[in-house]
Coordinates of N, CA and C in Angstrom, one line a residue:
V222 N -18.2 20.8 -22.2 CA -17.6 19.3 -22.1 C -16.2 19.4 -22.6
S223 N -15.1 19.1 -21.8 CA -13.9 19.3 -22.0 C -13.2 18.0 -22.8
D224 N -12.2 18.3 -23.5 CA -11.7 17.0 -24.2 C -10.2 16.9 -23.4
D225 N -9.8 17.3 -22.0 CA -8.7 17.2 -21.3 C -8.8 15.8 -20.7
T226 N -7.9 15.0 -20.8 CA -7.7 13.9 -20.1 C -6.5 13.8 -19.3
T227 N -6.6 13.1 -18.1 CA -5.3 13.2 -17.7 C -4.7 11.5 -17.6
T228 N -3.7 11.5 -17.7 CA -2.8 10.1 -17.8 C -1.9 9.8 -16.6
Y229 N -1.9 8.7 -16.3 CA -1.2 8.3 -15.1 C -0.4 7.3 -15.4
T230 N 0.7 7.0 -14.6 CA 1.9 6.1 -15.1 C 1.3 4.8 -14.0
L231 N 2.0 3.7 -14.4 CA 1.7 2.5 -13.7 C 2.3 2.8 -12.2
S232 N 3.5 3.4 -12.0 CA 4.0 3.5 -10.8 C 3.2 4.6 -10.1
E233 N 2.4 5.5 -10.5 CA 1.5 6.5 -10.0 C 0.5 5.8 -9.2
L234 N -0.5 4.7 -10.3 CA -1.5 3.9 -9.7 C -1.0 3.0 -8.8
L235 N -0.2 2.6 -8.8 CA 0.4 1.5 -7.4 C 0.5 2.4 -6.2
T236 N 1.3 3.3 -6.3 CA 1.6 4.5 -5.2 C 0.2 4.5 -4.7
F237 N -1.0 5.0 -5.7 CA -2.1 5.8 -4.9 C -3.1 4.3 -4.3
G238 N -2.8 3.2 -5.1 CA -3.4 1.9 -4.5 C -2.9 1.8 -3.5
A239 N -1.4 1.6 -3.3 CA -0.9 1.2 -1.7 C -1.4 2.1 -0.7
L240 N -1.8 3.5 -1.0 CA -2.2 4.2 0.0 C -3.6 3.8 0.4
L241 N -4.4 3.8 -0.5 CA -5.8 3.2 -0.2 C -6.1 1.9 0.4
S242 N -5.2 1.1 0.2 CA -5.6 -0.3 0.5 C -5.2 -0.4 2.2
T243 N -5.0 0.5 2.9 CA -4.8 0.4 4.0 C -6.1 0.8 5.2
T244 N -7.2 1.5 4.2 CA -8.4 1.9 4.9 C -9.5 0.9 5.1
D245 N -9.4 -0.4 4.5 CA -10.4 -1.3 4.4 C -10.7 -1.7 5.8
P246 N -9.5 -2.5 6.6 CA -9.9 -3.0 8.0 C -10.1 -2.0 8.8
V247 N -9.5 -0.7 8.7 CA -10.1 0.5 9.6 C -11.1 0.5 9.6
S248 N -12.0 0.7 8.5 CA -13.4 0.9 8.4 C -14.4 -0.4 9.0
T249 N -13.5 -1.5 8.9 CA -14.5 -2.8 9.5 C -14.5 -2.4 10.8
L250 N -13.3 -2.0 11.5 CA -13.1 -1.8 12.8 C -14.0 -1.0 13.4
S251 N -13.9 0.4 12.9 CA -15.0 1.4 13.2 C -16.3 1.0 13.2
V252 N -17.0 0.1 12.1 CA -18.2 -0.3 12.3 C -18.4 -1.2 13.3
F253 N -17.4 -1.9 13.4 CA -17.6 -3.2 14.8 C -17.7 -2.2 16.2
T254 N -16.7 -1.3 16.2 CA -17.2 -0.4 17.5 C -18.2 0.2 17.6
N255 N -18.8 0.9 16.7 CA -20.0 1.7 16.4 C -21.1 0.8 17.0
K256 N -21.2 -0.5 16.2 CA -22.2 -1.5 16.3 C -22.0 -2.3 17.6
N257 N -21.0 -1.9 18.6 CA -20.8 -3.0 20.0 C -20.9 -4.4 19.6
V258 N -19.9 -4.7 18.7 CA -20.0 -6.2 18.1 C -19.2 -6.5 19.5
A259 N -19.6 -8.1 20.0 CA -19.2 -8.4 21.3 C -18.2 -9.6 21.0
D260 N -18.0 -9.8 19.7 CA -17.2 -11.1 19.6 C -15.7 -10.5 19.4
Y261 N -15.1 -10.9 21.0 CA -13.7 -10.6 20.8 C -12.8 -11.2 20.1
Q262 N -12.8 -12.3 19.9 CA -12.0 -12.9 19.1 C -11.8 -12.5 17.6
L263 N -13.4 -12.5 17.0 CA -13.1 -11.5 15.5 C -12.5 -10.3 15.6
F264 N -12.8 -9.4 16.5 CA -12.4 -8.3 16.7 C -10.7 -8.2 16.6
T265 N -10.2 -9.3 17.3 CA -8.6 -9.4 17.4 C -8.1 -9.8 16.2
F266 N -8.8 -10.9 15.5 CA -8.4 -11.1 14.1 C -8.3 -9.8 13.3
I267 N -9.4 -9.6 13.3 CA -9.3 -8.2 12.1 C -8.4 -7.2 12.5
Y268 N -8.2 -6.8 14.0 CA -7.4 -6.0 14.2 C -5.9 -6.3 14.1
G269 N -5.7 -7.4 14.2 CA -4.2 -8.1 13.5 C -3.9 -8.0 12.0
E270 N -5.2 -8.3 11.5 CA -5.0 -8.2 9.8 C -4.8 -6.6 9.6
S271 N -5.4 -5.8 10.5 CA -5.5 -4.4 9.9 C -3.7 -3.6 10.4
V272 N -3.4 -4.5 11.6 CA -1.9 -3.7 11.6 C -1.1 -4.4 10.7
L273 N -1.1 -5.6 10.4 CA -0.4 -5.8 9.1 C -0.6 -5.2 7.6
N274 N -1.8 -5.3 7.4 CA -2.2 -4.6 6.2 C -1.5 -3.3 6.3
D275 N -1.3 -2.3 7.2 CA -1.2 -0.8 7.6 C 0.3 -1.1 7.2
A276 N 1.2 -2.2 7.7 CA 2.4 -2.3 7.7 C 2.9 -2.6 6.2
V277 N 2.2 -3.3 5.5 CA 2.6 -3.9 4.2 C 2.3 -2.7 3.1
G278 N 0.8 -2.1 3.6 CA 0.5 -0.7 3.0 C 1.6 0.2 2.9
L279 N 2.3 0.7 3.8 CA 3.3 1.6 4.1 C 4.6 1.4 3.4
V280 N 4.8 0.3 3.6 CA 6.2 -0.3 3.0 C 5.9 -0.1 1.4
L281 N 4.8 -0.8 0.9 CA 4.5 -0.5 -0.5 C 4.5 0.9 -1.0
F282 N 3.6 1.7 -0.2 CA 3.8 3.0 -0.7 C 5.1 3.5 -0.7
R283 N 6.0 3.4 0.4 CA 7.4 4.0 0.3 C 8.1 3.6 -1.1
S284 N 8.1 1.9 -1.1 CA 8.7 1.8 -2.2 C 8.3 2.0 -3.6
F285 N 7.2 1.8 -3.9 CA 6.3 2.3 -5.4 C 6.8 4.0 -5.6
Q286 N 6.5 4.8 -4.3 CA 6.9 6.2 -4.5 C 8.5 6.3 -5.1
K287 N 9.2 5.6 -4.8 CA 10.6 5.8 -5.4 C 10.7 5.7 -6.7
L288 N 9.6 4.5 -7.3 CA 9.7 4.6 -9.1 C 8.9 5.7 -9.8
V289 N 8.2 6.6 -9.0 CA 7.3 7.3 -9.6 C 8.5 8.3 -10.6
G290 N 8.4 8.5 -11.8 CA 9.5 9.4 -12.5 C 10.6 8.3 -13.0
K291 N 10.2 7.2 -13.1 CA 11.7 6.4 -13.6 C 10.8 5.6 -14.5
E292 N 9.7 5.9 -15.0 CA 9.0 5.0 -16.2 C 10.0 5.0 -17.2
H293 N 10.7 6.1 -18.0 CA 11.0 5.9 -19.2 C 12.6 5.4 -18.7
E294 N 12.9 4.8 -17.8 CA 14.5 4.2 -17.6 C 13.9 2.6 -18.1
D295 N 13.8 2.3 -19.5 CA 13.7 1.0 -19.6 C 14.7 0.2 -19.7
E296 N 15.9 0.9 -20.1 CA 16.9 0.0 -20.2 C 17.3 -0.3 -18.9
R297 N 17.0 0.0 -17.9 CA 17.2 -0.3 -16.4 C 16.5 -1.0 -15.7
M298 N 15.3 -1.5 -16.3 CA 14.0 -2.0 -15.6 C 14.3 -2.9 -14.7
I299 N 15.2 -3.7 -15.1 CA 15.6 -5.0 -13.9 C 16.3 -4.5 -12.7
L300 N 17.3 -3.6 -13.0 CA 18.2 -3.0 -11.9 C 16.9 -2.1 -11.0
T301 N 16.1 -1.7 -11.9 CA 14.8 -0.9 -10.7 C 13.9 -1.6 -10.0
L302 N 13.8 -3.0 -10.9 CA 12.9 -3.7 -10.2 C 13.6 -4.6 -9.0
L303 N 15.0 -4.8 -9.2 CA 15.6 -5.4 -7.9 C 15.9 -4.3 -6.8
T304 N 16.0 -3.2 -7.3 CA 16.1 -2.1 -6.2 C 14.9 -1.9 -5.4
F305 N 13.5 -2.1 -6.0 CA 12.3 -2.1 -5.3 C 12.4 -3.3 -4.4
G306 N 12.5 -4.4 -5.1 CA 12.7 -5.9 -4.2 C 13.3 -5.7 -2.7
I307 N 14.5 -5.1 -3.1 CA 15.5 -5.0 -1.8 C 14.9 -3.6 -0.9
D308 N 14.5 -2.7 -1.4 CA 14.0 -1.5 -0.7 C 12.7 -1.9 0.3
F309 N 12.0 -3.0 -0.5 CA 10.7 -3.5 0.2 C 11.2 -4.3 1.4
L310 N 12.1 -5.2 1.2 CA 12.5 -6.4 2.1 C 13.5 -5.5 3.2
V311 N 14.2 -4.5 3.0 CA 14.9 -3.7 3.9 C 14.0 -3.1 4.8
C312 N 12.9 -2.3 4.2 CA 11.9 -1.8 4.8 C 10.9 -2.2 5.9
F313 N 10.6 -3.5 5.2 CA 9.7 -4.2 6.0 C 10.4 -5.1 7.1
V314 N 11.6 -5.6 6.9 CA 12.1 -6.1 8.0 C 12.6 -5.3 9.0
G315 N 13.1 -4.0 8.6 CA 13.6 -3.1 9.2 C 12.6 -2.6 10.3
S316 N 11.6 -2.7 10.0 CA 10.4 -1.9 10.8 C 9.5 -2.8 11.9
A317 N 10.2 -4.3 11.6 CA 9.6 -5.5 12.5 C 10.3 -5.4 14.0

């Protein structure tokens, strides 16, 4: 048994979470396809949510990724958060 522990920063965990968040609707659509679910409206709603979820997940991943390694810049935290917000909006609106 080893005593080695790995610690992760908040920005690393948020980046990883943004990456994983896009898999949920994709899995649901895969199950619907495999089980031949005939409810077209339900499939369309989940597909639309999946597209929006993927877009937000990608934008969050890109935005959080820029924060990795900047955890020790506490004196400029307001600037970092403002930059994150602007980057998120520019990326999200620019991809529309």
